[in-house]
Coordinates of N, CA and C in Angstrom, one line a residue:
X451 N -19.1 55.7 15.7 CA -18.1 54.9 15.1 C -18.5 54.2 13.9
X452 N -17.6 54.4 12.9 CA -18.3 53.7 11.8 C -16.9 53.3 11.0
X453 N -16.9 52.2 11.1 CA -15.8 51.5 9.9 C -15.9 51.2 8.3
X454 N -15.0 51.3 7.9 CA -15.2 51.0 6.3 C -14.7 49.7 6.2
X455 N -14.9 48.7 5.2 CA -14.5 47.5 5.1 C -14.2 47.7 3.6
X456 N -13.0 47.3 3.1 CA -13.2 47.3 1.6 C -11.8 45.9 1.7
X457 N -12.2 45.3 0.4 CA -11.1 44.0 0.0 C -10.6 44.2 -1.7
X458 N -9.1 44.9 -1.9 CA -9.0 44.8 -3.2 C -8.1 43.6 -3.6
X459 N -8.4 43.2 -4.8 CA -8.0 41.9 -5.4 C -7.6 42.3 -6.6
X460 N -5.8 41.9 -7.0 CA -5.3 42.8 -8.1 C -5.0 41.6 -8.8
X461 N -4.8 40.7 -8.7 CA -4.9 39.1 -9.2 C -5.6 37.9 -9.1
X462 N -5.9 37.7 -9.9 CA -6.6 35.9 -9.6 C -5.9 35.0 -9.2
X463 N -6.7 34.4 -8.3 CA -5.7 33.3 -8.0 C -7.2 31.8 -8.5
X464 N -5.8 31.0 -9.0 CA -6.0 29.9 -9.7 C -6.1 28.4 -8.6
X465 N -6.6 27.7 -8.6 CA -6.5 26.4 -7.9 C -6.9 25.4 -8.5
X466 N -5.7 24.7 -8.7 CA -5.7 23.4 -9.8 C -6.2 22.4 -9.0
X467 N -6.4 21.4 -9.5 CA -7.0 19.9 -8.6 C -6.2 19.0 -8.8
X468 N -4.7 19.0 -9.8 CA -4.0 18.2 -9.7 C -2.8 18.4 -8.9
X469 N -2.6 19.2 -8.1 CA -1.7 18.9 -7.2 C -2.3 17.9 -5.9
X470 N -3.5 18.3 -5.9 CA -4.3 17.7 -4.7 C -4.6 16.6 -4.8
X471 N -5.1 16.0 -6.5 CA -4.8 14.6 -6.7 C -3.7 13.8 -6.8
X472 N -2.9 14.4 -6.9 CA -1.5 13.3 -7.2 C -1.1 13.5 -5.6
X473 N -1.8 14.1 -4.5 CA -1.1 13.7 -3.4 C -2.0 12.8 -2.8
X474 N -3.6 12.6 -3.2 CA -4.6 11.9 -2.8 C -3.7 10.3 -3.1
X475 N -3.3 10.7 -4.6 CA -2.8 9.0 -5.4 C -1.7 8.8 -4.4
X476 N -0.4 9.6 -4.3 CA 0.6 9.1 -3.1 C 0.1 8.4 -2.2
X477 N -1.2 9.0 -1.3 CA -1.5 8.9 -0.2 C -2.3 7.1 -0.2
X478 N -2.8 7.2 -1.1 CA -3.7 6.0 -1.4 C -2.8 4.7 -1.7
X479 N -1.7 5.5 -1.9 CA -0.3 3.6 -2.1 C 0.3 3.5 -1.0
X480 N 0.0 4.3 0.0 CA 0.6 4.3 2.0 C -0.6 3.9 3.0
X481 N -1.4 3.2 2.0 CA -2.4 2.5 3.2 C -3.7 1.3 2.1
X482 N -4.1 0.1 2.5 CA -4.3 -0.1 1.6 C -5.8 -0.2 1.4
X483 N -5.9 1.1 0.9 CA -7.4 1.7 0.1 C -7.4 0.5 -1.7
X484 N -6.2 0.6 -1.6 CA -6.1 0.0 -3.6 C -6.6 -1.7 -3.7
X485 N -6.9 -2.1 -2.4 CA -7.2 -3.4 -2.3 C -8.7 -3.7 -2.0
X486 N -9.7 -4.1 -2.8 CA -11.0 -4.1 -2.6 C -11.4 -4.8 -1.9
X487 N -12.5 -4.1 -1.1 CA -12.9 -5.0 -0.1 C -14.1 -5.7 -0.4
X488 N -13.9 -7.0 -0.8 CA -15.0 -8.2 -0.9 C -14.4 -9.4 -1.0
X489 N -15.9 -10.1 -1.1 CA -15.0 -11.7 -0.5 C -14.0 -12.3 -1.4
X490 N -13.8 -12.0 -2.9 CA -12.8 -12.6 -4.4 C -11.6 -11.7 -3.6
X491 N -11.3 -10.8 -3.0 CA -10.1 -10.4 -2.3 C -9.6 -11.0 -1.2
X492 N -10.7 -11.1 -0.6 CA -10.1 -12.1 1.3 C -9.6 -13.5 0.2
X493 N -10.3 -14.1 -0.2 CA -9.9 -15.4 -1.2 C -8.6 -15.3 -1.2
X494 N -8.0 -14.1 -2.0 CA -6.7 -13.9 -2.8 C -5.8 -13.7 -1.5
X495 N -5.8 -13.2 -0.8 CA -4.9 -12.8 0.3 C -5.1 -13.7 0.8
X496 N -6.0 -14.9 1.5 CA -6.1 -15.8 2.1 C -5.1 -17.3 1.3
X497 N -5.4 -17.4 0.1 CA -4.5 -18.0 -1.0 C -2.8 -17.5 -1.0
X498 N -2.7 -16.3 -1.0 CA -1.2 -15.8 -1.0 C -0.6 -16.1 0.4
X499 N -1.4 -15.9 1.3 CA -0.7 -15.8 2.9 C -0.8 -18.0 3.1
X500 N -1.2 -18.5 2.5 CA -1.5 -19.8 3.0 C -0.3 -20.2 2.3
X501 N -0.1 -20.2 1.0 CA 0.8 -20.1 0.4 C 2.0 -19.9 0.6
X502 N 2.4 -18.8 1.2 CA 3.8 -18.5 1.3 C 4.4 -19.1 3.0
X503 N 3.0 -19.5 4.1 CA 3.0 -20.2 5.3 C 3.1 -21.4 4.9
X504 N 2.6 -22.2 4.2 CA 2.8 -23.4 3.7 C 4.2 -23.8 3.0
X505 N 4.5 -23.2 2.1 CA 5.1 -23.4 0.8 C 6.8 -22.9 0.9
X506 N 6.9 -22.1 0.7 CA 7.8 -20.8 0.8 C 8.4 -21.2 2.4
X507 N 7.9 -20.4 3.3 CA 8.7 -20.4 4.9 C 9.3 -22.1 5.4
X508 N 9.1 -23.3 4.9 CA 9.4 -24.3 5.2 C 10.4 -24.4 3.9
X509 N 10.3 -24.1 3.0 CA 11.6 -24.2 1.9 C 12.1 -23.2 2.3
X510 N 12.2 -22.3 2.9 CA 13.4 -21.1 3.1 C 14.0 -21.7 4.6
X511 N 13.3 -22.0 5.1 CA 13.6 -22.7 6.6 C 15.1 -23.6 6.3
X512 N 15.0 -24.6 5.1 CA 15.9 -25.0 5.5 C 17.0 -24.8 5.1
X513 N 17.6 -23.5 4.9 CA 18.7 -22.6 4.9 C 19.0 -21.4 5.9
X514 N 18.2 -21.5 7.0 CA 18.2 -20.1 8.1 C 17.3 -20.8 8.8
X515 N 16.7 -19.8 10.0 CA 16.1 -20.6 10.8 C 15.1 -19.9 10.6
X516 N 14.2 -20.3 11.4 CA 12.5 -20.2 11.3 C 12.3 -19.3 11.0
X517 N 12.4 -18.6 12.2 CA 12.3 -16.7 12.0 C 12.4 -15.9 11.3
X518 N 13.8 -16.3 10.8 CA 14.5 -15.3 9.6 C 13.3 -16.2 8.3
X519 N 13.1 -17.2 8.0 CA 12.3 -17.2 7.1 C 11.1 -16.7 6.8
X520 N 10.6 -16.5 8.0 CA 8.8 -16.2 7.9 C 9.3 -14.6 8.0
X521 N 10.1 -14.3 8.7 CA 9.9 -12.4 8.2 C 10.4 -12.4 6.3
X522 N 11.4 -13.0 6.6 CA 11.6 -12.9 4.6 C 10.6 -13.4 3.6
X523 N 9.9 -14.5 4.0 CA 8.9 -15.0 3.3 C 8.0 -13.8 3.2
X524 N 7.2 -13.8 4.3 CA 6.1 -12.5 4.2 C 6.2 -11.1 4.0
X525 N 7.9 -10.6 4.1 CA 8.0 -9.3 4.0 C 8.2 -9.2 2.3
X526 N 8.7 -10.3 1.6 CA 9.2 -9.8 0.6 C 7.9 -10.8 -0.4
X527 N 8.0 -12.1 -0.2 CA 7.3 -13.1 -1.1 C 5.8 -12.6 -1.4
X528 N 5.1 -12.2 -0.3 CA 3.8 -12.0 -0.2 C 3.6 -10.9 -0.5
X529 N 4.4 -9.7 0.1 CA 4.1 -8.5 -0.3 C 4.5 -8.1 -2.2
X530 N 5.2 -9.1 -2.8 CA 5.3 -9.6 -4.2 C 4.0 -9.9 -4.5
X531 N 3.5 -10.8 -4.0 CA 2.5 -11.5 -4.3 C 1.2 -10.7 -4.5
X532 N 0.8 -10.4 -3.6 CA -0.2 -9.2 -3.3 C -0.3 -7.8 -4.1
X533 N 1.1 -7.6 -4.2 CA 0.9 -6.2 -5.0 C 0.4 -6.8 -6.5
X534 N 1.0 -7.9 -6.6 CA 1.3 -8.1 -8.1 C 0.1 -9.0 -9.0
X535 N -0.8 -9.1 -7.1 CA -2.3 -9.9 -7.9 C -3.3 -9.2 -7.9
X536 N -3.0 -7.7 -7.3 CA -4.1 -6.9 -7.7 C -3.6 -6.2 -8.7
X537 N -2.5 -5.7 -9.2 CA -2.3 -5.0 -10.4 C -2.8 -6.0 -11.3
X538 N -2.9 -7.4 -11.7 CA -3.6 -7.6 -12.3 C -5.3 -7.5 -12.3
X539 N -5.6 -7.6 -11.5 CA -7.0 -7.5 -11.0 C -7.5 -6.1 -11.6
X540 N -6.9 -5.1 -11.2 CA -7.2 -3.7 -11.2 C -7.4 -3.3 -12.8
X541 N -8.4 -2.7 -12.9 CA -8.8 -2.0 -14.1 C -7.8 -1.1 -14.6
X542 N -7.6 0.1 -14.0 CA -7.0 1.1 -14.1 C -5.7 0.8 -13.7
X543 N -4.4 0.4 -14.9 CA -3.4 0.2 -14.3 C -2.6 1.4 -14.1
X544 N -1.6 1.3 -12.5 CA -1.0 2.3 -11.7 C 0.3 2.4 -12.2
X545 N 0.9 3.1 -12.4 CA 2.7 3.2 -12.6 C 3.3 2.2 -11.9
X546 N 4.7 2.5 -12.5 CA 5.0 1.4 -11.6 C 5.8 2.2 -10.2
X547 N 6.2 3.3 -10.3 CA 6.2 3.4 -9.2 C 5.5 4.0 -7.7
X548 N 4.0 3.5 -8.6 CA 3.2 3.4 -7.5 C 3.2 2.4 -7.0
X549 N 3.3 1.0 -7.8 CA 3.9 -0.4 -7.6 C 4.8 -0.3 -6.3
X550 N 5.6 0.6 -6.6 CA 6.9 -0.2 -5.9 C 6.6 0.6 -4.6
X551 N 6.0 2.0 -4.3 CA 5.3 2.0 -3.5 C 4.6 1.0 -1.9
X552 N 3.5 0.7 -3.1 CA 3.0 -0.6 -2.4 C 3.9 -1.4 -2.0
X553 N 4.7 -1.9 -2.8 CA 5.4 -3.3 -2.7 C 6.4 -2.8 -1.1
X554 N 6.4 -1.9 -0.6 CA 7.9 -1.3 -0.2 C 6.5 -1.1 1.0
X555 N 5.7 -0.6 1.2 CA 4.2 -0.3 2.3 C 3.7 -1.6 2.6
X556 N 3.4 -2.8 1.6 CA 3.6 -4.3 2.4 C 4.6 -5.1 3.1
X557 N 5.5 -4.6 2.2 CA 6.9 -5.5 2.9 C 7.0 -4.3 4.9
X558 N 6.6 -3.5 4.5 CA 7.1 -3.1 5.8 C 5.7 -3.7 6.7
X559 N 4.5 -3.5 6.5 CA 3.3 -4.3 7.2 C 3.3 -5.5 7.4
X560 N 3.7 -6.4 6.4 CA 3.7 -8.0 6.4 C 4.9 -8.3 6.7
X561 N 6.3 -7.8 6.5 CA 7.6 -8.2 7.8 C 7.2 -7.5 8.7
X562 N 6.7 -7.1 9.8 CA 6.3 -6.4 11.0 C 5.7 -7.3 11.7
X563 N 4.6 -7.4 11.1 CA 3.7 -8.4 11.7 C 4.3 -9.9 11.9
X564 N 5.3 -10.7 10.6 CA 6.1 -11.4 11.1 C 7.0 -11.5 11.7
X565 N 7.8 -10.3 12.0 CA 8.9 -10.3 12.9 C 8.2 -9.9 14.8
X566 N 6.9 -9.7 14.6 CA 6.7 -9.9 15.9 C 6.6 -11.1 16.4
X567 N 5.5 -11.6 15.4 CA 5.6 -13.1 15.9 C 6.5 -14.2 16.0
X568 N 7.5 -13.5 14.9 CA 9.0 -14.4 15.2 C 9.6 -14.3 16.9
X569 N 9.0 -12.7 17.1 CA 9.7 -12.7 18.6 C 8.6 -13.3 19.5
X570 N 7.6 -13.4 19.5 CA 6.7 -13.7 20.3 C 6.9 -15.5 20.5
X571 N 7.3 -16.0 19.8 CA 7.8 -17.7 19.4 C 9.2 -17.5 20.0
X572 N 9.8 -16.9 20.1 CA 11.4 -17.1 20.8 C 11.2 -17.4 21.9

């Protein structure tokens, strides 16, 4: 018994690296890789989140009640805040609708996290 093996190839095939980057870039504004990890960043998030628990949620407080402020404060204020203090920070600036990306990937993590604890407080 003896087989032949033969493979013909009547075309090239081409493989670009930018489709595979621009889904790496998508992928990289759906988790937050874009935020550097060192201590001038805990700072800045620690500053924004003190901020908008301080500042913000007791002035929104008194037009709604608790709850409804701390998910609105942190889903929208902070997640403002954050996107918009690392785009300055960041060297390489991102479109903006990688922006709004982010902005739209925090608001859903940072109202999450608030709206549990709003329920967890009820």
């Amino acid at each position: 018994m003896s087989f032949k093996r033969s493979v013909e190839r009547n075309h090239k095939v081409e493989f670009t690296h930018q489709d595979q980057q621009t889904k790496s870039q998508f992928q990289s504004n759906f988790n937050l890789t874009w935020i550097p990890f060192h201590y001038k960043s805990l700072i800045i998030l620690a500053v924004i989140f003190a901020f908008a628990q301080g500042l913000c949620v007791p002035l929104l407080a008194q037009y709604s009640s608790f709850d409804i402020a701390l998910v609105l404060t942190h889903g929208i204020i902070s997640s403002l805040l954050v996107v918009l203090a690392f785009y300055i920070i960041e060297k390489e600036k991102p479109p903006l609708s990688a922006l709004f990306i982010r902005f739209c990937f925090c608001a859903l993590i940072f109202g999450g996290f608030a709206f549990a604890v709003a329920l967890m407080i009820m």
